[in-house]
CSV table of C-alpha atoms in Angstrom, one decimal:
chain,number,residue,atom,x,y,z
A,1,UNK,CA,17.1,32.3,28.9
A,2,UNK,CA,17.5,35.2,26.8
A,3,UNK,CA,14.2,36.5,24.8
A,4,UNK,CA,15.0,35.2,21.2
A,5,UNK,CA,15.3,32.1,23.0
A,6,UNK,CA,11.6,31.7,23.9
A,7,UNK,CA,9.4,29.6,22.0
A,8,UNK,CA,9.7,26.4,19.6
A,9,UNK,CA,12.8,26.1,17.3
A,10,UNK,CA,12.1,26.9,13.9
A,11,UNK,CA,14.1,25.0,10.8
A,12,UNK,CA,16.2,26.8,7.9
A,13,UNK,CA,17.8,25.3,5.0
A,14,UNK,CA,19.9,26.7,1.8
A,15,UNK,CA,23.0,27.4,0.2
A,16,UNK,CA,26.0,27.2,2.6
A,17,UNK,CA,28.7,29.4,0.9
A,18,UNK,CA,27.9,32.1,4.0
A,19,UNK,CA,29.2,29.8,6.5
A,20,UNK,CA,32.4,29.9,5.0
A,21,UNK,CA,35.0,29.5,7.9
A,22,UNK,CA,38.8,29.8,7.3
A,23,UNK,CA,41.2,27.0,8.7
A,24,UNK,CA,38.4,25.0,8.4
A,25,UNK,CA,39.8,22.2,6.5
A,26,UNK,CA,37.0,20.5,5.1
A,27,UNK,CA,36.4,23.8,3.1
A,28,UNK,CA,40.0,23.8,1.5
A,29,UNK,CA,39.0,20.6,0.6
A,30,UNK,CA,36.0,21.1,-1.2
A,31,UNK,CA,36.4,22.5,-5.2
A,32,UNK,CA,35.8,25.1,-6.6
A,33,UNK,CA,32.2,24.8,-8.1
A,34,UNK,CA,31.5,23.1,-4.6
A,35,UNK,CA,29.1,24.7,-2.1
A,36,UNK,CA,27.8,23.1,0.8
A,37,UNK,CA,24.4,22.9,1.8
A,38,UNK,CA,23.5,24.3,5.2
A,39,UNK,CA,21.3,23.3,7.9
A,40,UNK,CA,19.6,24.9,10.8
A,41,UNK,CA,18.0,24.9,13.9
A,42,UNK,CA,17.3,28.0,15.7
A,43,UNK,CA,14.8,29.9,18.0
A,44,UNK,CA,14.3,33.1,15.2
A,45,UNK,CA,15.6,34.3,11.9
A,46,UNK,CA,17.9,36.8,14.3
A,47,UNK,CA,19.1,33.4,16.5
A,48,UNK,CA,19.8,31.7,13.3
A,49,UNK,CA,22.3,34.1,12.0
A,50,UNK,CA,23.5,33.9,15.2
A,51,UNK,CA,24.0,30.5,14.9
A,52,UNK,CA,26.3,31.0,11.8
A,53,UNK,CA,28.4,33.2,13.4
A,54,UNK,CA,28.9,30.7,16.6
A,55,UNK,CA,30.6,29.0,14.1
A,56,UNK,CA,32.3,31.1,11.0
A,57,UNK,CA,32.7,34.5,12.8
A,58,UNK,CA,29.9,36.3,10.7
A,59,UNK,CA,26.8,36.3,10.0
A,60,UNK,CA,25.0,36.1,7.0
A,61,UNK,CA,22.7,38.6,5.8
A,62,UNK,CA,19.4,39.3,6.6
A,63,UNK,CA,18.5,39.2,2.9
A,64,UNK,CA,20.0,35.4,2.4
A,65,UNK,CA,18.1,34.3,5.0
A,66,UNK,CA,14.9,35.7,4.4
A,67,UNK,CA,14.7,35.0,0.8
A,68,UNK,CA,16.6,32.7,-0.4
A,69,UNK,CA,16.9,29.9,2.5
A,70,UNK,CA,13.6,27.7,2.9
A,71,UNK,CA,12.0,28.4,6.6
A,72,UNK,CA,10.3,25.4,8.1
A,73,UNK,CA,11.8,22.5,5.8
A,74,UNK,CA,14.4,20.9,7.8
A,75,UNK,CA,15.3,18.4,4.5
A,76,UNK,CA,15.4,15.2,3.3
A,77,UNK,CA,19.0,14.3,4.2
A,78,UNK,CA,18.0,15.5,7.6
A,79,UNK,CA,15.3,12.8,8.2
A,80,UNK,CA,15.9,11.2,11.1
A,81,UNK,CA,18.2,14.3,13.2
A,82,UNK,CA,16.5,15.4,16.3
A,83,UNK,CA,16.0,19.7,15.9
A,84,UNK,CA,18.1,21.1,18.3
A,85,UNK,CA,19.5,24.2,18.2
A,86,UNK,CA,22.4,24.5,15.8
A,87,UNK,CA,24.1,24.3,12.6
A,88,UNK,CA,24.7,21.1,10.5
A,89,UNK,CA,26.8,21.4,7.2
A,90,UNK,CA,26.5,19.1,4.1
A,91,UNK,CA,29.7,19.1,2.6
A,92,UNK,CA,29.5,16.1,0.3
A,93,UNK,CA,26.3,14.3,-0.9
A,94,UNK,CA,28.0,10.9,-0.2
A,95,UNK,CA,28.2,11.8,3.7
A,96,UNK,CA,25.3,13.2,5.9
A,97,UNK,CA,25.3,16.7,6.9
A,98,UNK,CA,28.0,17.2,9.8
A,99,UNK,CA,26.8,19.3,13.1
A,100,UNK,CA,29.6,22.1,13.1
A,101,UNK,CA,27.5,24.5,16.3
């Protein structure tokens, strides 16, 4: 297990523009004053970007994360999800958040 990976999972929430992933079509579907909301689970601030770029191919700055996603509040629309390491995305407020990592 590597040495980020120590410890209790810790729960991130905010804006999901960041996770962004090309040929992904439930983003071409989305409008344009459309942004997800993303969700995730992850074993540091460090593993969570991580997380992201499992599934987009970057990761999202340091900055974004820090201050402007909310650390420890998993979410209301997450009630009910089991934490496990990964990364949900909300795409549409009339489905739940779907686990894309």
């Amino acid at each position: 297990m590597k040495a980020a990976q120590k410890g209790a999972l810790q729960l991130w929430n905010g804006g999901g523009d960041c996770c962004k992933k090309r040929g992904d079509a439930r983003w071409a579907a989305l409008r344009s004053n459309e942004q997800p909301h993303a969700y995730v689970a992850a074993y540091s601030r460090e593993d969570a970007r991580r997380v992201v770029a499992e599934y987009c191919g970057r990761m999202p700055s340091l900055t974004l994360v820090r201050d402007y996603w909310s650390h420890g509040v998993w979410g209301v629309r997450m009630e009910g999800v089991v934490p496990e390491r990964g990364l949900w995305l909300e795409f549409s407020l009339s489905e739940p958040p779907v686990r894309v990592v």
